[in-house]
Tab-separated table of C-alpha atoms in Angstrom:
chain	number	residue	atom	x	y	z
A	1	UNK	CA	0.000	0.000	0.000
A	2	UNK	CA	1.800	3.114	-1.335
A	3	UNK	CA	1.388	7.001	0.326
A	4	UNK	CA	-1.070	7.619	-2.318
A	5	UNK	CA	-3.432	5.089	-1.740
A	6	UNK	CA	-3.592	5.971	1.779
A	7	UNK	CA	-4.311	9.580	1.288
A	8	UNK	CA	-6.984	8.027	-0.871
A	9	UNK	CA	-8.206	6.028	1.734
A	10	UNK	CA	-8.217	9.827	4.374
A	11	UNK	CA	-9.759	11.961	1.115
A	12	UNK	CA	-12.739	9.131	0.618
A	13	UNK	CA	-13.141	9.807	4.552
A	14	UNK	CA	-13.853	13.376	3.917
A	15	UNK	CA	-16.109	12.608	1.247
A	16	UNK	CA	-18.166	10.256	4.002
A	17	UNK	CA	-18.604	13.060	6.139
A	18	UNK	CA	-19.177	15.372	3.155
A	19	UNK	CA	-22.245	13.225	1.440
A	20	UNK	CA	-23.182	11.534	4.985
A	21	UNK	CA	-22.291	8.010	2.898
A	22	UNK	CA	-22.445	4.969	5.196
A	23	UNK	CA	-21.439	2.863	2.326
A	24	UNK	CA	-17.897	4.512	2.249
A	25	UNK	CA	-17.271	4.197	5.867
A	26	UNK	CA	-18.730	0.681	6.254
A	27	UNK	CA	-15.783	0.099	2.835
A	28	UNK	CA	-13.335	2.086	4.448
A	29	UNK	CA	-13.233	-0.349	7.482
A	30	UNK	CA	-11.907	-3.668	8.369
A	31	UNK	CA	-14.483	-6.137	9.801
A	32	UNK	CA	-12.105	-6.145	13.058
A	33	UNK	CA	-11.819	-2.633	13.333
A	34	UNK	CA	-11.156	-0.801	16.515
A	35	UNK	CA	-12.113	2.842	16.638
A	36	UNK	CA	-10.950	4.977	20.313
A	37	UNK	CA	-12.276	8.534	19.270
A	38	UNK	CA	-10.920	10.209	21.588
A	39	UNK	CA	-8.473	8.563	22.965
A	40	UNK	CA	-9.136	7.314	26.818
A	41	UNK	CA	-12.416	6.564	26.120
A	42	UNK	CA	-14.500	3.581	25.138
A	43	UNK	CA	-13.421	0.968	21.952
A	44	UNK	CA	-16.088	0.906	19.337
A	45	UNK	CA	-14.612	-3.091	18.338
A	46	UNK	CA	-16.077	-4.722	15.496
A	47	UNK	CA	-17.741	-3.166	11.844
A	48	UNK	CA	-21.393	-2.838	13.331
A	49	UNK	CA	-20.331	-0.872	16.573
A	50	UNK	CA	-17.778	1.208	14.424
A	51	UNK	CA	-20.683	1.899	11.824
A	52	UNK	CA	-23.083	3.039	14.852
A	53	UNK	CA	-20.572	4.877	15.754
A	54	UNK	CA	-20.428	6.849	12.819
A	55	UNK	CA	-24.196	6.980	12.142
A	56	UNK	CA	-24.285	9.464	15.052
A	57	UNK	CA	-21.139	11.387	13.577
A	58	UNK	CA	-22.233	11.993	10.106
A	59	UNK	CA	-25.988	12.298	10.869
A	60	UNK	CA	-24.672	15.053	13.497
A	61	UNK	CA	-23.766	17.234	10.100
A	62	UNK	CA	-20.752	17.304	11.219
A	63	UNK	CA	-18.198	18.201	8.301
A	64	UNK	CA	-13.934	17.551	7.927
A	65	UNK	CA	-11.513	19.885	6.554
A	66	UNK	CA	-7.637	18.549	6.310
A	67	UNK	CA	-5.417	21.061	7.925
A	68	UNK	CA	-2.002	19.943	6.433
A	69	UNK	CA	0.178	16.771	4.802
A	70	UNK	CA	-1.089	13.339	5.664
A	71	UNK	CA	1.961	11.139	7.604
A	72	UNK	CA	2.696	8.346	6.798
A	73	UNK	CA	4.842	5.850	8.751
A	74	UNK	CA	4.837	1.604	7.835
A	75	UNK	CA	1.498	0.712	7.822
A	76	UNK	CA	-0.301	4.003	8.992
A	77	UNK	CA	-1.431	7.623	8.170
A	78	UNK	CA	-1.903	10.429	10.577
A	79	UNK	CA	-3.318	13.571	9.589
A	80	UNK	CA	-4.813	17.072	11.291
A	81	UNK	CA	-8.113	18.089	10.746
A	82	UNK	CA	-10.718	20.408	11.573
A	83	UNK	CA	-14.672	19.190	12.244
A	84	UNK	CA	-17.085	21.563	11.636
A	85	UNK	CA	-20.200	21.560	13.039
A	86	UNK	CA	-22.294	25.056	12.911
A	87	UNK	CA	-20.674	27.507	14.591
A	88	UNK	CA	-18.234	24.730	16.888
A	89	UNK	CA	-15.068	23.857	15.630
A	90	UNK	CA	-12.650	20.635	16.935
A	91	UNK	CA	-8.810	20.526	16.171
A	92	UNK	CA	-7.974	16.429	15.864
A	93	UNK	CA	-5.667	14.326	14.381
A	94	UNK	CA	-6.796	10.917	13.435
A	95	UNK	CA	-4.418	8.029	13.262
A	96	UNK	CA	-5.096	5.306	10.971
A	97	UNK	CA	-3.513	1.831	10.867
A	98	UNK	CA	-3.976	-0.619	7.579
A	99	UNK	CA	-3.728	-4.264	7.656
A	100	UNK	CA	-3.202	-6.302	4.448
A	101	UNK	CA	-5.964	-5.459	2.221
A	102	UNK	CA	-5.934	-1.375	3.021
A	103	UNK	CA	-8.604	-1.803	5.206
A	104	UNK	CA	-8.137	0.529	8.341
A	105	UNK	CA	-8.092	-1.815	11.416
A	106	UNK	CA	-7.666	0.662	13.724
A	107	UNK	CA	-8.114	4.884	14.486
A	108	UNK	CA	-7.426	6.746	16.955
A	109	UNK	CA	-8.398	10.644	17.562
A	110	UNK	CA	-6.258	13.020	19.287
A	111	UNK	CA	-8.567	15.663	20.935
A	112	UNK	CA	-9.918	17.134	23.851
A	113	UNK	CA	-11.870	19.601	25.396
A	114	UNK	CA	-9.155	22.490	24.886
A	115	UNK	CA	-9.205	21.335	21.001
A	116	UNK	CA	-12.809	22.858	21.214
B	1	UNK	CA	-1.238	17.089	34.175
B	2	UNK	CA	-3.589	19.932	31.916
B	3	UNK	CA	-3.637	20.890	28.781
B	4	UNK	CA	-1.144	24.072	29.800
B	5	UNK	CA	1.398	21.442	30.957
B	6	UNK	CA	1.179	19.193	27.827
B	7	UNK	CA	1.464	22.133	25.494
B	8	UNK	CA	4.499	23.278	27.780
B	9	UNK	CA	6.766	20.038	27.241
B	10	UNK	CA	6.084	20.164	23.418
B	11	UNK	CA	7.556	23.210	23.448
B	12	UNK	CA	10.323	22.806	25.664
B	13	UNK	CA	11.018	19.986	23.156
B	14	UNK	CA	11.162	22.201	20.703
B	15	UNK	CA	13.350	24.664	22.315
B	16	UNK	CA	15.913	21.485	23.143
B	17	UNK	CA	16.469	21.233	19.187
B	18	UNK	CA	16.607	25.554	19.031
B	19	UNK	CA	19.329	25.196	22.142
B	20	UNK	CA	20.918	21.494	21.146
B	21	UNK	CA	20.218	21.461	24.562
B	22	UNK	CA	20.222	17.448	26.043
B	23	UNK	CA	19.388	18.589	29.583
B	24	UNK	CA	16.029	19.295	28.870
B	25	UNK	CA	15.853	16.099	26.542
B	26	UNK	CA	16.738	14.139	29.987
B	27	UNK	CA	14.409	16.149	32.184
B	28	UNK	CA	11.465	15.790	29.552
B	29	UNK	CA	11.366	11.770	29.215
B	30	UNK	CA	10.547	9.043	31.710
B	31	UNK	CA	13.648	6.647	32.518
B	32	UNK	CA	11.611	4.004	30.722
B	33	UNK	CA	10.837	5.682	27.804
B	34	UNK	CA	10.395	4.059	24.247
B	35	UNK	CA	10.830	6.240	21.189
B	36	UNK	CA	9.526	4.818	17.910
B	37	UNK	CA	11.111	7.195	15.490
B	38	UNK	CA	9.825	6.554	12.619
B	39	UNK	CA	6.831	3.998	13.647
B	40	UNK	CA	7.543	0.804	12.277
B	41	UNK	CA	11.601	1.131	13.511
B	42	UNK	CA	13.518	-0.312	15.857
B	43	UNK	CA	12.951	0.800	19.487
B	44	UNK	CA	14.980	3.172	21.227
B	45	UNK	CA	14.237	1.942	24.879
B	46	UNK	CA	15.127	3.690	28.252
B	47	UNK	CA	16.496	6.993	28.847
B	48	UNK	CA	20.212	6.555	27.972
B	49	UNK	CA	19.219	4.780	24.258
B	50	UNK	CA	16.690	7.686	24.137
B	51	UNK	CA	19.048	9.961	24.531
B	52	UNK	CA	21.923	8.870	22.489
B	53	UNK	CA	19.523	8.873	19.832
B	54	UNK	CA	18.474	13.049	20.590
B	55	UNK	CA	21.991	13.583	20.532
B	56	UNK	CA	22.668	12.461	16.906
B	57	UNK	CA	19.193	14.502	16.081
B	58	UNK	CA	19.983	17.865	17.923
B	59	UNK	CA	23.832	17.687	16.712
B	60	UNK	CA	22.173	17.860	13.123
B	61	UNK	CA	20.839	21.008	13.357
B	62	UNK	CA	17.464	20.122	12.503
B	63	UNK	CA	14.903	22.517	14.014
B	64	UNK	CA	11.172	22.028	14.878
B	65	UNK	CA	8.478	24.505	13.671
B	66	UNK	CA	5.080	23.684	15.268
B	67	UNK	CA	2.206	23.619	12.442
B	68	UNK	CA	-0.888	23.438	14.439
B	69	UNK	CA	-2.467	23.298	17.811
B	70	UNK	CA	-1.437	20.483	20.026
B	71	UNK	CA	-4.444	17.923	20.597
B	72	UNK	CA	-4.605	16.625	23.821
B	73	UNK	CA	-6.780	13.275	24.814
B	74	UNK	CA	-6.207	11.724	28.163
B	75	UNK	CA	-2.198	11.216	29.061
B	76	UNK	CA	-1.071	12.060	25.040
B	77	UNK	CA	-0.131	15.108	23.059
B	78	UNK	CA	-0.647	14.934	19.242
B	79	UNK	CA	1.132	17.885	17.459
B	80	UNK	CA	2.087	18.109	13.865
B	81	UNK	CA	5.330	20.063	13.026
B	82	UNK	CA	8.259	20.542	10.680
B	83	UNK	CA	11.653	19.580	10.610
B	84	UNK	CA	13.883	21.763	8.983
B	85	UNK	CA	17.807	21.358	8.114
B	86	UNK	CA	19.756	23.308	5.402
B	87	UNK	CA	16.922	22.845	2.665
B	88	UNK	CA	15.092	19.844	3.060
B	89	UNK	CA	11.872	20.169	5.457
B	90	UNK	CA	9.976	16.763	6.401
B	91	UNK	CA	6.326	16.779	8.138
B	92	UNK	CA	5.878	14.606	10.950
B	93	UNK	CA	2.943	14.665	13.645
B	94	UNK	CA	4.509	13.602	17.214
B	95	UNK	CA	2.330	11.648	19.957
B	96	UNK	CA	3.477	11.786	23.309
B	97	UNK	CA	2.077	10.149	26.267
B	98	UNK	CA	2.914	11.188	29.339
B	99	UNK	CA	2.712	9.406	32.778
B	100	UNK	CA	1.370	10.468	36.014
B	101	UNK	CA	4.801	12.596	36.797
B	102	UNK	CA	4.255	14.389	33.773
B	103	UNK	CA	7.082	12.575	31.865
B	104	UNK	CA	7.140	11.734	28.416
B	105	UNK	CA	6.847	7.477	28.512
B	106	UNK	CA	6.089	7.106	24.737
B	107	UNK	CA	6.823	8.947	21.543
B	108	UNK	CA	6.288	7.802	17.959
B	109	UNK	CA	6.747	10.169	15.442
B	110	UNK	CA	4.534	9.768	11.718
B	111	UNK	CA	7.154	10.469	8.537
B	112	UNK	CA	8.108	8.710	5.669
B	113	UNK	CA	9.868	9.224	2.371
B	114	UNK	CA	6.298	10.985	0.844
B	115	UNK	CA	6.612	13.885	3.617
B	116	UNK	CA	10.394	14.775	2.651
């Protein structure tokens, strides 16, 4: 999986958020996905509890704007973003790790209440 | 440990590159530390391997330029930057996590060849 096809795999995330597209989030995943958003706080583990997961987030309107270069180190990609929601605003960065097939296996999101 | 004093270390870190200063490389990290530098390297484990590896990166010259607010979540700090020597810049996003005296425990750092 080369740097390009990662930052495919971030841009198509976008574009979930953007058209509120289950379909590319439930694609985007690996069946045994793990997804800690924020950090410290309960594992959504397994497709169906990371696509419930992000029901709530895209239904919320909720919208993602990449604030610089996507990193990429081995088998991952980290990148800062903004969410946009109304008038609110949340600094993050996401880290994504791939397994074989360029599925993302696992995220985690760096934020907290003083991102806000 | 707050925000305040996550967003303090990161840039004391940075000011250890400005200064090539390995004093406050020592006072920053745990005596257990790991450094994954980039992820998907070899180790750098415990204070003294920690720090022989600062020393070859400060005595570079490289110099850290912070590129966007630092996201806290729980015990980490996620903060993307540049390094710049002579003319070649490489982005990288940092995550530290800290433990409960406030030292740094773990660092990877998110680069590859596509962010040179």
């Amino acid at each position: 999986m080369d740097y390009a096809e990662k930052v495919a795999v971030v841009n198509r995330y976008v574009e979930a958020f953007e058209k509120q597209d289950m379909a590319i989030i439930r694609d985007i995943y690996a069946d045994n996905a793990v997804v800690e958003d924020p950090v410290g706080t309960d594992l959504h583990e397994g497709i169906e509890a990371v696509c419930a997961f992000y029901e709530g987030a895209l239904s919320s309107g909720a919208k993602l704007a990449i604030t610089g270069p996507v990193r990429s180190a081995a088998n991952t990609a980290a990148f800062p973003f903004q969410v946009n929601m109304g008038e609110m605003s949340i600094d993050i960065i996401d880290v994504f790790e791939f397994d074989d097939q360029g599925k993302v296996v696992s995220m985690k999101a760096y934020w907290g209440p003083d991102n806000m």
